[in-house]
Amino acid sequence: MNILILGGGGREHSLAWAVMQNPKCDKLIVSPGNAGIAQIAECAALDIVDGGAVAEFAQQNAIDLVIVGPEAPLAAGVADRLRDTGIAVFGPSAAAARLEASKRFTKEICDAAGVPTAAYAHFSDPQAARAHVRARGAPIVVKADGLAAGKGVIVAETEAQALAAIDEMFAGSFGAAGAEVVIEEFMEGEEASLFVLCDGKTVLPIGSAQDHKRVGEGDTGPNTGGMGAYSPAPVLSPDIEARAMDRIVRPTIAEMARRGTPYQGVLYAGLMIRDGQPRLVEYNVRFGDPECQVLMMRLGAQALDLMHAAAEGRLAGARVNWADDHAMTVVLAARGYPGAHATGSVIGGLDGLPETAFEMCFHAGTARRDGKVVAAGGRVLNATARGDTLAQARARAYAMADAIDWPQGFYRRDIGWRALDGA
Ligand code: AMP
Ligand code: GLY
């Protein structure tokens, strides 16, 4: 089978790594890829949000399956275009990708399907939004309706913060994404993510994870795309996972099918858990980054068979072979991230790192210059490992992070603290 993966971050490196372990993969191309991906697959330049260009490239290269990493190509309809061309694709249609691309749409689906989630109201007029915040008080959550690269959510602790967020969104700081805002009840509890594969009808859970969104140790400081993650999420006990499947995921998938926009791909359900009850925070229509890295570390080669089955509507017969294991990934970021940071600094020590079924340093934002690997983004490397226990996975991941020679980078030392302190 010839496979094309779209994307070029740590998520896509881990997808490529898992796919390459499967003997069914004859050829793998990743677009655009990065310096780490280039060591295991062919990288190609391509405008990945241009469905026509992707379909033409896939035909020219006799691609049998396209795996879409990020949300932007999905929201732009790249999966629709590929399917129209007769190429199997892992990822939802633009209509189904609205589960991530529009927060208001997701709320409407929740209402229609009876999914427990935060109470909400939506506004396209700043005055009405402001009045709503004044009536409700803080804490309260203000969200830009559309895709805002993970930055369109303000959890406001005070009314003033919420009002400022509304002004900012309507002033266009998130572009078209903020032309409409959703204002939500603040939910308390512990967050965890549940990942399921869907083929339009059948739903198959493939694991849970928790990430650390704040840049600083102790979960302090500004929000980031994620500074580390681990799987499984201890808070998502089998009972709570079953409840989330029955009350949240399955009703959503059934409602999408009922509307004639069946969901196919991976659905990432962000959950808030309190008193044993899960409520939906948000959906994403792709794997999380860096959550994907820990899931791929645990699933290995079977990830390809499962994604292929989802793409071809064959999930009913599919099964996940679980090992009783744990995985952790530690993100190495450029100093200054998530604020301004330099690129181009040289990273040493990578050649000596272990590359086994238990340990892998995925590249998130790297490039090769004059034969050397250099930083090319905010989040740059993901030291990822698995073990029989989370403590063992952590020891292996940090041994890798510590062996990397990159003075211009930093990482949090406390990934997994919540799960490990209680252990
Ligand atoms: P989202 O982009 O929707 O994942 O939101 C980013 C983060 O904001 C989530 O991971 C939560 O930590 C937080 N958040 C979003 N909505 C709520 C809510 N209604 N109550 C509490 N926290 C929330
Ligand atoms: N790590 C959070 C996300 O991928 O959205």
CSV table of C-alpha atoms and ligand atoms in Angstrom, one decimal:
chain,number,residue,atom,x,y,z
A,1,MET,CA,0.0,0.0,0.0
A,2,ASN,CA,1.3,3.5,-0.9
A,3,ILE,CA,0.4,6.1,1.8
A,4,LEU,CA,0.5,9.9,1.9
A,5,ILE,CA,0.4,11.7,5.2
A,6,LEU,CA,-0.5,15.4,5.3
A,7,GLY,CA,1.3,17.6,7.9
A,8,GLY,CA,4.7,18.2,9.3
A,9,GLY,CA,4.7,18.2,13.1
A,10,GLY,CA,5.3,15.8,15.9
A,11,ARG,CA,1.9,14.3,15.3
A,12,GLU,CA,2.7,13.4,11.7
A,13,HIS,CA,6.2,12.1,12.7
A,14,SER,CA,4.6,9.7,15.1
A,15,LEU,CA,1.9,8.7,12.5
A,16,ALA,CA,4.7,8.1,10.0
A,17,TRP,CA,6.7,6.1,12.5
A,18,ALA,CA,3.7,3.8,13.3
A,19,VAL,CA,2.8,3.4,9.6
A,20,MET,CA,6.4,2.5,8.6
A,21,GLN,CA,6.4,-0.4,11.1
A,22,ASN,CA,3.5,-2.1,9.3
A,23,PRO,CA,4.6,-4.4,6.5
A,24,LYS,CA,1.6,-3.4,4.5
A,25,CYS,CA,3.2,0.0,3.9
A,26,ASP,CA,5.1,-0.2,0.6
A,27,LYS,CA,5.8,3.5,0.2
A,28,LEU,CA,5.3,6.5,2.5
A,29,ILE,CA,5.3,10.1,1.4
A,30,VAL,CA,4.7,12.9,4.0
A,31,SER,CA,3.9,16.5,3.0
A,32,PRO,CA,5.5,18.8,4.0
A,33,GLY,CA,7.2,16.6,6.7
A,34,ASN,CA,10.3,17.8,8.7
A,35,ALA,CA,13.9,16.8,9.3
A,36,GLY,CA,12.9,13.9,11.5
A,37,ILE,CA,10.3,12.6,9.1
A,38,ALA,CA,12.8,12.8,6.3
A,39,GLN,CA,14.9,10.1,8.0
A,40,ILE,CA,12.1,7.5,7.6
A,41,ALA,CA,10.0,8.7,4.7
A,42,GLU,CA,10.0,10.7,1.5
A,43,CYS,CA,9.0,14.3,2.1
A,44,ALA,CA,7.2,16.3,-0.6
A,45,ALA,CA,6.3,20.0,-0.9
A,46,LEU,CA,2.6,20.4,-1.6
A,47,ASP,CA,-0.1,23.0,-0.8
A,48,ILE,CA,-2.0,20.6,1.6
A,49,VAL,CA,-5.1,22.8,1.9
A,50,ASP,CA,-5.6,22.7,-1.8
A,51,GLY,CA,-7.8,19.6,-2.4
A,52,GLY,CA,-7.2,19.6,-6.2
A,53,ALA,CA,-3.4,19.7,-5.8
A,54,VAL,CA,-3.5,16.9,-3.2
A,55,ALA,CA,-5.7,14.7,-5.3
A,56,GLU,CA,-3.5,15.2,-8.4
A,57,PHE,CA,-0.4,14.4,-6.4
A,58,ALA,CA,-2.0,11.3,-4.9
A,59,GLN,CA,-3.0,10.1,-8.4
A,60,GLN,CA,0.5,10.7,-9.8
A,61,ASN,CA,2.1,8.8,-7.0
A,62,ALA,CA,-0.4,5.9,-7.0
A,63,ILE,CA,-1.4,6.6,-3.4
A,64,ASP,CA,-3.9,4.1,-1.9
A,65,LEU,CA,-4.6,5.9,1.4
A,66,VAL,CA,-4.2,9.5,2.5
A,67,ILE,CA,-4.0,10.2,6.3
A,68,VAL,CA,-4.8,13.8,7.1
A,69,GLY,CA,-3.0,15.1,10.2
A,70,PRO,CA,-4.1,18.7,10.9
A,71,GLU,CA,-7.6,20.3,10.8
A,72,ALA,CA,-7.0,23.0,8.2
A,73,PRO,CA,-7.1,20.6,5.2
A,74,LEU,CA,-10.1,18.9,6.6
A,75,ALA,CA,-12.1,22.1,7.1
A,76,ALA,CA,-11.0,23.1,3.6
A,77,GLY,CA,-12.6,19.9,2.1
A,78,VAL,CA,-9.4,18.1,1.1
A,79,ALA,CA,-10.9,14.7,2.2
A,80,ASP,CA,-14.1,15.4,0.1
A,81,ARG,CA,-12.0,16.0,-2.9
A,82,LEU,CA,-9.9,12.9,-2.4
A,83,ARG,CA,-13.0,10.7,-1.9
A,84,ASP,CA,-14.6,12.2,-5.1
A,85,THR,CA,-11.4,11.1,-6.9
A,86,GLY,CA,-11.8,7.6,-5.5
A,87,ILE,CA,-8.8,7.7,-3.1
A,88,ALA,CA,-9.3,6.3,0.4
A,89,VAL,CA,-8.8,9.0,3.0
A,90,PHE,CA,-8.6,8.9,6.7
A,91,GLY,CA,-10.3,12.1,7.9
A,92,PRO,CA,-13.8,13.7,7.9
A,93,SER,CA,-15.5,15.7,5.2
A,94,ALA,CA,-15.7,19.5,5.5
A,95,ALA,CA,-19.3,19.1,6.7
A,96,ALA,CA,-18.3,16.7,9.4
A,97,ALA,CA,-15.2,18.7,10.3
A,98,ARG,CA,-17.5,21.5,11.5
A,99,LEU,CA,-17.4,19.6,14.8
A,100,GLU,CA,-14.1,21.4,15.2
A,101,ALA,CA,-14.4,24.3,12.8
A,102,SER,CA,-17.5,25.8,14.4
A,103,LYS,CA,-18.1,25.8,18.2
A,104,ARG,CA,-21.7,26.9,17.6
A,105,PHE,CA,-22.3,23.9,15.3
A,106,THR,CA,-20.9,21.5,17.9
A,107,LYS,CA,-23.2,23.0,20.6
A,108,GLU,CA,-26.2,22.5,18.3
A,109,ILE,CA,-25.2,18.9,17.7
A,110,CYS,CA,-24.9,18.5,21.5
A,111,ASP,CA,-28.4,19.9,22.0
A,112,ALA,CA,-29.9,17.7,19.3
A,113,ALA,CA,-28.2,14.6,20.6
A,114,GLY,CA,-28.6,15.3,24.3
A,115,VAL,CA,-24.9,15.4,25.0
A,116,PRO,CA,-23.9,16.8,28.4
A,117,THR,CA,-21.8,20.0,27.9
A,118,ALA,CA,-21.5,23.5,29.3
A,119,ALA,CA,-24.6,25.8,29.0
A,120,TYR,CA,-24.0,28.3,26.2
A,121,ALA,CA,-25.2,31.2,24.2
A,122,HIS,CA,-23.9,32.6,20.9
A,123,PHE,CA,-23.6,36.2,19.7
A,124,SER,CA,-22.8,38.0,16.5
A,125,ASP,CA,-23.3,41.4,18.2
A,126,PRO,CA,-20.8,42.6,20.8
A,127,GLN,CA,-23.4,44.6,22.9
A,128,ALA,CA,-25.6,41.5,23.4
A,129,ALA,CA,-22.5,39.4,24.3
A,130,ARG,CA,-21.4,42.0,26.8
A,131,ALA,CA,-24.8,42.1,28.4
A,132,HIS,CA,-24.8,38.3,28.7
A,133,VAL,CA,-21.5,38.3,30.5
A,134,ARG,CA,-22.7,41.1,32.9
A,135,ALA,CA,-25.9,39.1,33.6
A,136,ARG,CA,-24.0,35.8,34.2
A,137,GLY,CA,-20.8,37.1,36.0
A,138,ALA,CA,-17.5,35.3,36.1
A,139,PRO,CA,-15.9,32.8,35.9
A,140,ILE,CA,-17.1,32.4,32.3
A,141,VAL,CA,-15.6,31.2,29.0
A,142,VAL,CA,-15.5,33.2,25.8
A,143,LYS,CA,-14.8,31.4,22.5
A,144,ALA,CA,-14.3,32.5,19.0
A,145,ASP,CA,-16.7,30.4,16.9
A,146,GLY,CA,-14.2,29.4,14.2
A,147,LEU,CA,-10.7,27.9,13.9
A,148,ALA,CA,-8.2,30.1,15.7
A,149,ALA,CA,-5.1,27.8,15.9
A,150,GLY,CA,-6.0,26.8,19.4
A,151,LYS,CA,-6.0,30.4,20.7
A,152,GLY,CA,-9.6,31.3,20.4
A,153,VAL,CA,-10.7,30.3,23.9
A,154,ILE,CA,-10.5,32.7,26.9
A,155,VAL,CA,-11.3,31.2,30.3
A,156,ALA,CA,-12.1,34.5,32.1
A,157,GLU,CA,-11.7,34.6,35.9
A,158,THR,CA,-13.2,38.1,36.1
A,159,GLU,CA,-16.0,39.9,34.2
A,160,ALA,CA,-13.5,42.5,33.0
A,161,GLN,CA,-11.4,39.7,31.3
A,162,ALA,CA,-14.5,38.3,29.6
A,163,LEU,CA,-15.5,41.8,28.4
A,164,ALA,CA,-12.0,42.4,27.1
A,165,ALA,CA,-12.0,39.1,25.3
A,166,ILE,CA,-15.3,39.9,23.6
A,167,ASP,CA,-13.9,43.3,22.5
A,168,GLU,CA,-10.8,41.7,21.1
A,169,MET,CA,-12.7,39.0,19.2
A,170,PHE,CA,-15.1,41.4,17.6
A,171,ALA,CA,-12.2,43.8,16.8
A,172,GLY,CA,-10.9,41.0,14.6
A,173,SER,CA,-8.0,39.6,16.5
A,174,PHE,CA,-8.9,36.1,15.4
A,175,GLY,CA,-10.0,37.2,11.9
A,176,ALA,CA,-13.2,35.7,10.6
A,177,ALA,CA,-13.1,33.1,13.4
A,178,GLY,CA,-14.2,35.7,15.9
A,179,ALA,CA,-17.1,37.3,13.9
A,180,GLU,CA,-19.3,35.1,16.1
A,181,VAL,CA,-18.6,34.2,19.7
A,182,VAL,CA,-19.9,31.4,21.9
A,183,ILE,CA,-20.1,32.2,25.7
A,184,GLU,CA,-20.1,29.2,28.0
A,185,GLU,CA,-20.6,28.3,31.5
A,186,PHE,CA,-17.3,27.6,33.3
A,187,MET,CA,-17.0,23.9,34.0
A,188,GLU,CA,-15.0,22.6,37.0
A,189,GLY,CA,-13.3,19.3,37.1
A,190,GLU,CA,-10.4,17.3,35.6
A,191,GLU,CA,-9.8,17.3,31.9
A,192,ALA,CA,-9.0,14.2,29.8
A,193,SER,CA,-9.1,13.4,26.2
A,194,LEU,CA,-10.8,10.3,24.6
A,195,PHE,CA,-9.8,9.3,21.1
A,196,VAL,CA,-12.1,7.2,18.9
A,197,LEU,CA,-12.0,6.0,15.3
A,198,CYS,CA,-15.2,6.2,13.3
A,199,ASP,CA,-16.1,4.9,9.8
A,200,GLY,CA,-19.4,6.8,9.6
A,201,LYS,CA,-21.3,4.3,11.7
A,202,THR,CA,-19.1,2.2,13.9
A,203,VAL,CA,-17.1,3.8,16.8
A,204,LEU,CA,-13.9,2.2,18.2
A,205,PRO,CA,-12.1,3.8,21.2
A,206,ILE,CA,-8.3,3.8,20.7
A,207,GLY,CA,-7.1,5.3,24.0
A,208,SER,CA,-7.2,8.2,26.3
A,209,ALA,CA,-4.6,10.9,27.2
A,210,GLN,CA,-4.0,14.0,29.3
A,211,ASP,CA,-1.9,16.9,28.2
A,212,HIS,CA,-0.3,19.9,29.9
A,213,LYS,CA,-1.4,23.1,28.1
A,214,ARG,CA,0.4,25.7,30.3
A,215,VAL,CA,4.0,26.5,29.5
A,216,GLY,CA,5.2,26.5,33.1
A,217,GLU,CA,5.8,23.8,35.7
A,218,GLY,CA,2.8,23.3,38.1
A,219,ASP,CA,0.6,24.1,35.1
A,220,THR,CA,1.2,27.8,35.3
A,221,GLY,CA,1.8,30.6,32.7
A,222,PRO,CA,0.4,31.1,29.2
A,223,ASN,CA,-1.4,28.4,27.2
A,224,THR,CA,0.5,26.5,24.6
A,225,GLY,CA,-0.4,23.8,22.0
A,226,GLY,CA,0.7,21.3,24.7
A,227,MET,CA,4.0,20.8,26.6
A,228,GLY,CA,3.6,17.1,27.2
A,229,ALA,CA,1.1,14.3,27.4
A,230,TYR,CA,0.6,10.8,28.7
A,231,SER,CA,-1.6,7.9,28.0
A,232,PRO,CA,-3.8,6.4,29.4
A,233,ALA,CA,-5.5,9.1,31.5
A,234,PRO,CA,-6.0,7.6,34.9
A,235,VAL,CA,-9.0,9.9,35.5
A,236,LEU,CA,-10.8,8.2,32.6
A,237,SER,CA,-11.6,5.0,34.4
A,238,PRO,CA,-13.3,2.2,32.4
A,239,ASP,CA,-16.6,3.2,33.9
A,240,ILE,CA,-16.3,6.9,33.0
A,241,GLU,CA,-15.0,6.0,29.5
A,242,ALA,CA,-18.1,3.8,29.0
A,243,ARG,CA,-20.3,6.7,30.1
A,244,ALA,CA,-18.5,9.1,27.8
A,245,MET,CA,-19.0,6.6,24.9
A,246,ASP,CA,-22.7,6.1,25.6
A,247,ARG,CA,-23.7,9.7,26.4
A,248,ILE,CA,-21.3,11.8,24.4
A,249,VAL,CA,-19.5,10.0,21.5
A,250,ARG,CA,-22.1,7.6,20.2
A,251,PRO,CA,-25.0,10.1,20.2
A,252,THR,CA,-22.8,12.6,18.4
A,253,ILE,CA,-21.9,10.1,15.7
A,254,ALA,CA,-25.5,9.0,15.3
A,255,GLU,CA,-26.7,12.6,15.0
A,256,MET,CA,-24.0,13.3,12.3
A,257,ALA,CA,-25.1,10.2,10.3
A,258,ARG,CA,-28.8,11.2,10.7
A,259,ARG,CA,-28.0,14.6,9.2
A,260,GLY,CA,-26.4,12.9,6.2
A,261,THR,CA,-22.9,14.1,7.1
A,262,PRO,CA,-21.5,10.9,8.6
A,263,TYR,CA,-18.2,11.2,10.6
A,264,GLN,CA,-15.2,9.3,9.4
A,265,GLY,CA,-11.7,9.6,10.9
A,266,VAL,CA,-10.5,10.2,14.4
A,267,LEU,CA,-12.7,12.1,16.8
A,268,TYR,CA,-10.9,13.6,19.8
A,269,ALA,CA,-13.3,14.3,22.6
A,270,GLY,CA,-12.1,16.8,25.2
A,271,LEU,CA,-13.9,15.9,28.4
A,272,MET,CA,-14.3,17.6,31.8
A,273,ILE,CA,-14.9,15.0,34.5
A,274,ARG,CA,-16.4,15.8,37.9
A,275,ASP,CA,-18.0,13.5,40.4
A,276,GLY,CA,-17.6,10.6,38.0
A,277,GLN,CA,-19.6,12.4,35.3
A,278,PRO,CA,-18.0,13.4,31.9
A,279,ARG,CA,-19.1,16.5,30.0
A,280,LEU,CA,-17.9,17.5,26.6
A,281,VAL,CA,-15.5,20.5,26.4
A,282,GLU,CA,-14.9,20.3,22.7
A,283,TYR,CA,-14.3,18.1,19.8
A,284,ASN,CA,-11.4,18.0,17.5
A,285,VAL,CA,-11.5,16.2,14.2
A,286,ARG,CA,-7.9,15.1,14.2
A,287,PHE,CA,-5.4,13.6,16.6
A,288,GLY,CA,-4.1,15.9,19.3
A,289,ASP,CA,-0.6,17.1,19.1
A,290,PRO,CA,1.2,15.9,21.3
A,291,GLU,CA,-1.4,13.3,22.4
A,292,CYS,CA,-1.0,11.5,19.1
A,293,GLN,CA,2.6,10.8,19.9
A,294,VAL,CA,1.7,8.8,23.0
A,295,LEU,CA,-1.2,7.0,21.3
A,296,MET,CA,1.1,5.9,18.4
A,297,MET,CA,3.8,4.8,20.8
A,298,ARG,CA,1.2,2.5,22.4
A,299,LEU,CA,-0.6,1.3,19.2
A,300,GLY,CA,2.4,0.8,16.9
A,301,ALA,CA,1.9,-0.9,13.6
A,302,GLN,CA,-1.8,-1.7,14.1
A,303,ALA,CA,-2.5,2.0,13.9
A,304,LEU,CA,-2.3,1.7,10.1
A,305,ASP,CA,-4.7,-1.2,9.9
A,306,LEU,CA,-7.2,0.7,12.1
A,307,MET,CA,-7.0,3.9,10.2
A,308,HIS,CA,-7.3,2.0,6.9
A,309,ALA,CA,-10.4,0.1,8.2
A,310,ALA,CA,-12.0,3.4,9.3
A,311,ALA,CA,-11.3,4.9,5.8
A,312,GLU,CA,-12.9,1.9,4.1
A,313,GLY,CA,-15.9,1.5,6.4
A,314,ARG,CA,-14.7,-1.7,7.9
A,315,LEU,CA,-14.4,-0.8,11.6
A,316,ALA,CA,-17.1,-3.2,12.7
A,317,GLY,CA,-14.7,-6.1,12.3
A,318,ALA,CA,-11.7,-4.3,13.8
A,319,ARG,CA,-10.1,-4.8,17.1
A,320,VAL,CA,-7.5,-3.0,19.2
A,321,ASN,CA,-4.8,-5.2,20.7
A,322,TRP,CA,-4.1,-3.5,24.0
A,323,ALA,CA,-0.9,-3.8,26.0
A,324,ASP,CA,-1.2,-2.9,29.6
A,325,ASP,CA,1.3,-0.1,29.2
A,326,HIS,CA,1.8,3.6,29.6
A,327,ALA,CA,3.4,6.3,27.4
A,328,MET,CA,4.7,9.8,28.0
A,329,THR,CA,5.9,12.5,25.7
A,330,VAL,CA,7.9,15.6,26.8
A,331,VAL,CA,7.9,18.6,24.5
A,332,LEU,CA,11.1,20.5,23.9
A,333,ALA,CA,10.3,24.0,22.9
A,334,ALA,CA,12.3,27.0,21.8
A,335,ARG,CA,13.1,29.5,24.6
A,336,GLY,CA,10.3,32.2,24.5
A,337,TYR,CA,7.6,29.9,23.3
A,338,PRO,CA,4.6,30.4,23.2
A,339,GLY,CA,5.7,34.0,22.8
A,340,ALA,CA,8.4,35.3,20.4
A,341,HIS,CA,11.2,32.8,19.8
A,342,ALA,CA,14.2,32.4,17.5
A,343,THR,CA,14.5,29.7,14.9
A,344,GLY,CA,17.6,28.2,13.3
A,345,SER,CA,19.6,27.2,16.5
A,346,VAL,CA,21.5,23.9,16.0
A,347,ILE,CA,20.3,20.8,18.0
A,348,GLY,CA,22.9,18.3,19.0
A,349,GLY,CA,22.8,14.9,20.6
A,350,LEU,CA,20.1,13.5,18.4
A,351,ASP,CA,22.2,10.8,16.7
A,352,GLY,CA,22.9,9.1,20.0
A,353,LEU,CA,19.3,8.7,21.1
A,354,PRO,CA,17.7,5.3,21.3
A,355,GLU,CA,15.2,4.4,18.5
A,356,THR,CA,13.3,1.4,19.7
A,357,ALA,CA,9.7,0.2,20.0
A,358,PHE,CA,9.8,1.9,23.5
A,359,GLU,CA,11.6,5.1,22.8
A,360,MET,CA,11.5,7.6,20.0
A,361,CYS,CA,12.3,11.3,19.7
A,362,PHE,CA,9.7,12.7,17.3
A,363,HIS,CA,10.5,15.9,15.5
A,364,ALA,CA,7.8,18.6,15.7
A,365,GLY,CA,9.5,21.7,14.2
A,366,THR,CA,12.9,21.0,12.7
A,367,ALA,CA,14.7,21.5,9.5
A,368,ARG,CA,18.0,20.4,8.1
A,369,ARG,CA,20.6,23.1,7.3
A,370,ASP,CA,24.2,22.4,6.2
A,371,GLY,CA,23.8,18.8,7.4
A,372,LYS,CA,22.7,19.8,10.8
A,373,VAL,CA,19.2,19.6,12.5
A,374,VAL,CA,18.0,23.1,13.4
A,375,ALA,CA,14.9,24.4,15.3
A,376,ALA,CA,12.2,25.6,12.9
A,377,GLY,CA,9.2,26.2,15.2
A,378,GLY,CA,8.0,26.8,18.7
A,379,ARG,CA,7.5,23.2,19.7
A,380,VAL,CA,10.6,21.4,18.3
A,381,LEU,CA,11.0,17.9,19.6
A,382,ASN,CA,8.9,15.3,21.5
A,383,ALA,CA,10.9,12.9,23.6
A,384,THR,CA,8.4,10.0,23.7
A,385,ALA,CA,8.6,6.6,25.5
A,386,ARG,CA,6.5,3.8,26.9
A,387,GLY,CA,6.9,1.4,29.8
A,388,ASP,CA,5.1,-1.0,32.1
A,389,THR,CA,4.3,1.9,34.4
A,390,LEU,CA,4.0,5.7,33.8
A,391,ALA,CA,7.0,6.2,36.0
A,392,GLN,CA,9.1,4.0,33.7
A,393,ALA,CA,7.8,5.8,30.6
A,394,ARG,CA,8.7,9.1,32.3
A,395,ALA,CA,12.2,7.9,33.2
A,396,ARG,CA,12.8,6.9,29.6
A,397,ALA,CA,11.4,10.1,28.1
A,398,TYR,CA,13.4,12.4,30.4
A,399,ALA,CA,16.6,10.4,29.8
A,400,MET,CA,16.1,11.3,26.1
A,401,ALA,CA,15.3,14.9,26.7
A,402,ASP,CA,18.3,15.3,29.0
A,403,ALA,CA,20.6,13.8,26.4
A,404,ILE,CA,19.6,16.4,23.8
A,405,ASP,CA,22.2,19.2,23.5
A,406,TRP,CA,20.1,22.3,22.7
A,407,PRO,CA,20.9,25.3,24.9
A,408,GLN,CA,18.2,27.4,23.1
A,409,GLY,CA,15.4,25.0,24.1
A,410,PHE,CA,13.6,24.2,27.3
A,411,TYR,CA,11.1,21.6,28.7
A,412,ARG,CA,8.9,21.1,31.7
A,413,ARG,CA,10.3,18.7,34.3
A,414,ASP,CA,6.9,17.8,35.7
A,415,ILE,CA,4.9,16.1,32.9
A,416,GLY,CA,2.5,13.6,34.4
A,417,TRP,CA,2.7,15.1,37.9
A,418,ARG,CA,-1.1,14.7,38.4
A,419,ALA,CA,-1.0,11.0,37.6
A,420,LEU,CA,2.3,10.2,39.3
A,421,ASP,CA,1.7,12.1,42.5
A,422,GLY,CA,-1.3,10.0,43.2
A,423,ALA,CA,0.4,6.8,42.2
B,1,AMP,P1,-10.8,24.4,23.6
B,1,AMP,O1,-10.0,25.1,22.6
B,1,AMP,O2,-12.2,24.4,23.5
B,1,AMP,O3,-10.2,23.0,24.0
B,1,AMP,O4,-10.5,25.1,25.0
B,1,AMP,C1,-9.2,25.2,25.5
B,1,AMP,C2,-9.2,24.9,27.0
B,1,AMP,O5,-10.1,25.9,27.6
B,1,AMP,C3,-9.8,23.6,27.3
B,1,AMP,O6,-8.9,22.6,27.2
B,1,AMP,C4,-10.2,23.8,28.8
B,1,AMP,O7,-9.1,23.8,29.6
B,1,AMP,C5,-10.7,25.3,28.7
B,1,AMP,N1,-12.2,25.3,28.6
B,1,AMP,C6,-12.9,25.4,27.4
B,1,AMP,N2,-14.2,25.5,27.6
B,1,AMP,C7,-14.3,25.4,29.0
B,1,AMP,C8,-15.5,25.4,29.9
B,1,AMP,N3,-16.7,25.6,29.4
B,1,AMP,N4,-15.2,25.4,31.2
B,1,AMP,C9,-14.0,25.3,31.7
B,1,AMP,N5,-12.9,25.3,30.9
B,1,AMP,C10,-13.1,25.3,29.6
B,2,GLY,N1,-2.9,19.2,22.4
B,2,GLY,C1,-4.1,19.8,22.1
B,2,GLY,C2,-4.5,19.8,20.7
B,2,GLY,O1,-3.9,19.1,19.8
B,2,GLY,O2,-5.5,20.4,20.3
